[in-house]
Coordinates of C-alpha atoms and ligand atoms in Angstrom, one line a residue:
M1 CA -201.0 217.2 119.5
I2 CA -203.5 217.5 122.3
I3 CA -205.5 214.3 122.5
E4 CA -208.6 214.2 124.7
W5 CA -208.9 210.5 125.5
N6 CA -212.2 208.8 126.0
L7 CA -211.4 205.3 127.0
D8 CA -214.4 202.9 127.6
F9 CA -212.0 200.6 129.6
P10 CA -208.4 201.0 130.9
L11 CA -205.5 200.5 128.5
E12 CA -201.8 200.0 129.1
S13 CA -199.9 203.2 129.1
S14 CA -197.5 201.8 126.5
V15 CA -200.4 201.7 124.0
L16 CA -201.4 205.3 124.7
S17 CA -197.8 206.7 124.7
L18 CA -197.2 205.1 121.2
M19 CA -200.5 206.6 120.0
Q20 CA -199.5 210.0 121.3
I21 CA -196.1 209.8 119.5
A22 CA -197.8 208.7 116.3
A23 CA -200.3 211.6 116.6
D24 CA -197.4 214.1 117.2
Q25 CA -195.6 212.7 114.2
T26 CA -198.7 213.0 112.0
L27 CA -198.8 216.7 112.6
H28 CA -195.1 216.9 112.2
A29 CA -195.2 215.1 108.8
E30 CA -197.9 217.4 107.7
G31 CA -195.7 220.4 108.5
I32 CA -198.2 221.7 111.1
R33 CA -196.5 223.8 113.7
F34 CA -199.8 225.0 115.2
P35 CA -201.3 223.4 118.3
C36 CA -204.1 221.0 117.3
C37 CA -206.5 218.8 119.2
A38 CA -208.7 215.8 118.6
T39 CA -210.8 213.5 120.7
V40 CA -210.0 209.8 120.6
R41 CA -212.5 207.3 121.9
I42 CA -211.5 203.7 122.2
C43 CA -214.4 201.3 122.6
K44 CA -215.7 197.8 121.8
D45 CA -217.4 196.6 118.6
D46 CA -220.9 197.1 119.9
A47 CA -220.3 200.8 120.6
I48 CA -218.6 201.5 117.2
R49 CA -221.4 199.5 115.5
A50 CA -224.0 201.8 117.0
L51 CA -222.1 204.9 115.9
N52 CA -221.5 203.5 112.4
N53 CA -225.3 202.9 112.2
T54 CA -226.2 206.4 113.5
Y55 CA -223.8 208.4 111.4
R56 CA -223.3 206.3 108.3
G57 CA -226.4 204.1 108.2
L58 CA -224.2 201.0 108.3
D59 CA -225.3 198.5 110.9
R60 CA -222.0 196.8 111.4
A61 CA -218.8 197.2 113.5
T62 CA -215.7 198.7 111.9
D63 CA -212.1 199.3 113.0
V64 CA -212.1 203.1 113.0
L65 CA -214.4 206.1 112.4
S66 CA -213.2 209.6 111.7
F67 CA -215.4 212.7 112.1
P68 CA -213.5 215.7 110.7
S69 CA -214.4 219.1 112.1
V70 CA -212.6 221.3 109.6
P71 CA -214.2 221.0 106.1
W72 CA -211.0 221.0 103.9
K73 CA -211.4 221.7 100.2
A74 CA -211.5 218.4 98.2
G75 CA -208.1 217.4 97.0
T76 CA -206.3 219.5 99.6
T77 CA -205.0 218.8 103.1
A78 CA -204.2 220.8 106.2
R79 CA -200.7 221.7 105.0
H80 CA -202.2 223.8 102.2
H81 CA -204.3 225.9 104.7
P82 CA -202.2 227.2 107.5
E83 CA -204.5 230.3 107.7
R84 CA -207.5 228.0 108.1
L85 CA -205.9 226.4 111.1
R86 CA -205.4 229.8 112.7
R87 CA -209.0 230.7 112.0
E88 CA -210.2 227.5 113.7
Y89 CA -208.2 228.2 116.8
D90 CA -210.3 227.6 119.9
E91 CA -209.3 229.8 122.8
V92 CA -210.7 227.3 125.4
L93 CA -208.9 224.4 124.0
G94 CA -205.8 226.4 123.2
A95 CA -205.6 224.6 119.9
C96 CA -207.3 224.0 116.6
F97 CA -209.9 221.3 116.9
L98 CA -209.5 218.8 114.1
G99 CA -212.3 216.4 115.0
D100 CA -213.2 213.1 116.6
V101 CA -211.8 209.6 116.2
V102 CA -213.4 206.4 117.4
I103 CA -211.3 203.1 117.4
S104 CA -212.6 199.6 118.1
W105 CA -210.3 197.8 120.4
D106 CA -211.8 194.5 119.3
H107 CA -210.7 195.3 115.8
V108 CA -207.3 196.4 117.0
L109 CA -206.8 193.0 118.6
S110 CA -208.1 190.9 115.7
Q111 CA -206.2 193.0 113.0
A112 CA -203.0 192.9 115.0
K113 CA -203.3 189.1 115.1
E114 CA -204.1 189.0 111.4
Y115 CA -201.1 191.1 110.4
G116 CA -198.7 189.5 113.0
H117 CA -197.8 192.6 114.9
S118 CA -198.6 194.1 118.3
P119 CA -201.9 195.7 119.3
R120 CA -200.1 199.0 120.1
R121 CA -198.7 199.1 116.5
E122 CA -202.2 198.5 115.1
A123 CA -203.7 201.1 117.4
A124 CA -201.1 203.6 116.3
Y125 CA -201.7 202.8 112.7
L126 CA -205.5 203.3 113.0
L127 CA -205.0 206.6 114.8
V128 CA -202.6 207.8 112.1
H129 CA -205.1 206.7 109.4
S130 CA -207.9 208.5 111.1
L131 CA -205.9 211.7 111.8
C132 CA -205.0 211.8 108.1
H133 CA -208.8 211.9 107.4
L134 CA -209.2 214.7 109.9
M135 CA -206.5 216.6 108.0
G136 CA -208.3 216.1 104.6
Y137 CA -206.7 212.9 103.3
D138 CA -208.9 210.4 101.5
H139 CA -208.6 207.0 99.8
I140 CA -211.5 206.9 97.4
R141 CA -209.6 207.8 94.2
E142 CA -206.5 205.8 93.4
E143 CA -204.1 208.7 93.3
E144 CA -205.3 210.1 96.7
K145 CA -205.0 206.6 98.1
Q146 CA -201.4 206.4 97.3
I147 CA -200.6 209.8 98.8
M148 CA -202.4 208.8 102.0
R149 CA -200.6 205.5 102.2
N150 CA -197.2 207.2 101.7
M151 CA -198.1 209.7 104.5
E152 CA -199.1 206.9 106.8
E153 CA -195.9 204.9 106.1
E154 CA -193.8 208.0 106.7
V155 CA -195.5 208.8 110.0
L156 CA -195.2 205.2 111.3
R157 CA -191.5 205.0 110.4
K158 CA -190.9 208.3 112.2
A159 CA -192.8 207.1 115.2
G160 CA -190.5 204.1 115.3
V161 CA -193.2 201.7 114.3
S162 CA -192.0 200.0 111.1
R163 CA -193.9 197.0 109.7
D164 CA -191.1 194.8 111.0
E165 CA -191.0 195.3 114.7
S166 CA -187.6 193.7 115.0
A167 CA -186.2 196.4 112.7
P168 CA -183.8 198.8 114.4
A169 CA -185.5 201.3 116.7
I170 CA -186.2 204.9 115.7
P171 CA -183.3 206.6 113.8
D172 CA -181.5 209.4 115.7
E173 CA -182.8 212.1 113.3
E174 CA -186.4 211.2 114.3
L175 CA -185.6 211.2 118.0
L176 CA -184.1 214.7 117.4
N177 CA -187.2 215.8 115.6
L178 CA -189.3 214.6 118.6
A179 CA -187.1 216.6 120.9
R180 CA -187.7 219.7 118.7
E181 CA -191.4 219.0 118.9
A182 CA -191.3 218.7 122.7
M183 CA -189.4 222.0 122.8
T184 CA -192.4 223.8 121.4
R185 CA -194.3 222.9 124.6
S186 CA -191.6 224.4 126.9
Y187 CA -193.0 226.7 129.6
S188 CA -190.1 229.1 130.0
P189 CA -191.5 232.6 130.6
Y190 CA -188.6 233.6 132.9
S191 CA -185.5 232.4 131.1
H192 CA -186.9 232.4 127.5
Y193 CA -184.7 229.3 127.0
P194 CA -186.9 226.5 125.7
V195 CA -185.6 223.0 125.9
G196 CA -187.1 219.8 124.6
A197 CA -186.1 216.2 125.3
A198 CA -187.0 212.8 123.7
L199 CA -185.9 209.8 125.8
L200 CA -185.8 206.4 124.1
A201 CA -186.5 203.5 126.5
K202 CA -185.0 200.0 125.7
D203 CA -188.6 198.6 125.1
G204 CA -189.0 201.1 122.2
R205 CA -191.2 203.6 124.0
I206 CA -190.3 207.3 123.7
F207 CA -191.0 209.8 126.4
L208 CA -191.0 213.5 125.7
G209 CA -190.3 216.3 128.1
C210 CA -189.8 220.1 128.1
N211 CA -188.5 222.5 130.7
I212 CA -191.3 223.8 133.0
E213 CA -190.3 226.9 134.9
N214 CA -191.8 228.3 138.1
A215 CA -192.1 231.8 139.6
S216 CA -190.0 230.5 142.5
F217 CA -187.2 229.7 140.0
G218 CA -185.9 226.9 142.2
A219 CA -188.9 224.7 141.5
T220 CA -188.1 224.7 137.7
I221 CA -187.9 221.2 136.2
C222 CA -185.5 220.6 133.2
A223 CA -186.7 218.9 130.1
E224 CA -184.5 215.8 130.6
R225 CA -185.9 215.2 134.1
T226 CA -189.5 215.8 132.9
A227 CA -188.9 213.0 130.3
M228 CA -187.3 210.7 132.7
V229 CA -189.9 211.2 135.5
K230 CA -192.6 210.5 132.9
A231 CA -190.8 207.3 131.8
V232 CA -190.0 205.9 135.2
S233 CA -193.5 206.6 136.5
E234 CA -194.8 204.7 133.5
G235 CA -192.7 201.6 134.3
A236 CA -189.6 202.2 132.0
R237 CA -186.3 201.8 133.8
E238 CA -183.8 201.1 131.0
F239 CA -182.9 203.6 128.4
E240 CA -180.9 203.8 125.2
A241 CA -180.6 207.5 124.3
I242 CA -181.8 211.0 125.0
A243 CA -182.1 213.7 122.4
I244 CA -182.1 217.3 123.6
A245 CA -183.2 220.3 121.5
T246 CA -182.5 223.9 122.2
K247 CA -182.6 227.1 120.1
D248 CA -179.4 228.8 119.6
T249 CA -176.8 227.2 121.8
P250 CA -176.1 223.6 122.6
G251 CA -178.2 222.3 125.5
W252 CA -175.9 219.8 127.3
P253 CA -177.7 218.5 130.4
C254 CA -177.1 220.4 133.6
G255 CA -175.4 218.8 136.6
I256 CA -178.6 217.8 138.4
C257 CA -180.0 216.2 135.2
R258 CA -176.7 214.3 134.7
Q259 CA -176.9 212.9 138.2
F260 CA -180.6 212.2 137.9
M261 CA -180.2 210.3 134.6
S262 CA -177.2 208.3 135.8
E263 CA -179.4 206.6 138.4
F264 CA -181.1 204.6 135.6
A265 CA -178.7 204.9 132.6
P266 CA -175.1 205.6 133.5
D267 CA -174.1 205.0 129.9
L268 CA -177.0 206.7 128.2
R269 CA -176.3 208.2 124.7
V270 CA -176.8 211.9 124.8
I271 CA -177.5 213.7 121.5
V272 CA -177.9 217.5 121.5
T273 CA -179.2 219.6 118.6
W274 CA -179.6 223.3 118.3
G275 CA -180.1 226.0 115.7
D276 CA -183.0 224.4 113.7
G277 CA -181.1 221.1 113.5
A278 CA -178.1 222.6 111.7
H279 CA -175.9 221.4 114.6
T280 CA -175.9 218.1 116.4
E281 CA -173.3 216.6 118.8
E282 CA -173.3 213.3 120.6
S283 CA -171.7 212.0 123.8
T284 CA -172.5 209.6 126.6
L285 CA -173.4 210.1 130.2
G286 CA -170.3 208.2 131.2
V287 CA -168.2 210.8 129.4
I288 CA -170.1 214.0 130.5
L289 CA -170.5 212.7 134.1
P290 CA -167.2 210.9 135.0
H291 CA -166.7 209.3 138.4
Q292 CA -170.4 208.9 138.9
F293 CA -171.7 208.9 142.5
E294 CA -173.1 205.6 143.7
L295 CA -174.3 204.8 147.1
E296 CA -172.5 201.9 148.6
T297 CA -175.1 199.8 150.3
Ligands
THU1 N1 -182.8 223.6 131.4 C1 -183.1 222.3 130.9 O1 -184.3 222.1 130.6 N2 -182.2 221.3 130.9 C2 -180.9 221.5 131.3 O2 -180.2 220.5 131.5 C3 -180.4 222.8 131.7 C4 -181.4 223.9 131.8 C5 -183.8 224.6 131.4 C6 -184.1 225.0 132.8 C7 -184.6 226.4 132.7 O3 -186.0 226.4 132.3 C8 -183.9 226.9 131.4 O4 -183.3 225.8 130.8 C9 -182.8 227.9 131.8 O5 -181.9 227.4 132.7

């Protein structure tokens, strides 16, 4: 999911990365394999109040506003209209534009406090709720409401954000799904060998990566290192597991990636999946990179 962020003030990257995962999982749960895009503005109560007044005639602040761009037929959602998504494809964006989301950070903070969970969880929830609206979900009629709630619950569970934040982190199958999702963004015009990776940090954040090739060949970056470079540059240094997805053959990490990852996580769990999830194998970095090099200092 391509999100164009409009932040009225800076936010911690851990908030945005969880929201990105939640957005990816929303599309995944809807069964959309087509690139989609939305704008997400995060503002204060006064700004959302003004928008609420302008567009809905309600002169009060609210937690989230959704402005769908695709007029889905009542009672149906994006999953029922794959052809519509293709028709809405915007060449400039390289995606189908689903609409605009506005979230009030003041409401995120107060609702997180009220429900006893973290602001990042509340922000992820509001984004999922809003993206569901952009995909045609509604909660006016009771039966629609239940369908939308079930969808939100499924997405939050898959994004590793259960109601109970002390609950075990994301299940392996979901980490593998995220690696498959990341694989779709691989840039591999030379090898035609797409790879996706989902790296789970100890603090619960998940960093996705894909292989990014280069005409010089040597400048190619593997999926695992893309994920770990993103993670370390966002402040994560401790890791639990990495899931790696490839198409037809198992994508065990190459030697450079093994060495690179051993710097931060010598015992990292490594789970590989290939062939549409039909095959999965697991090992650890300690096993696949024995006698690890360490610099004596
Ligand atoms: N590749 C990875 O992404 N990870 C690995 O550990 C091995 C190889 C990528 C690099 C290149 O784009 C393609 O797979 C073929 O080597």
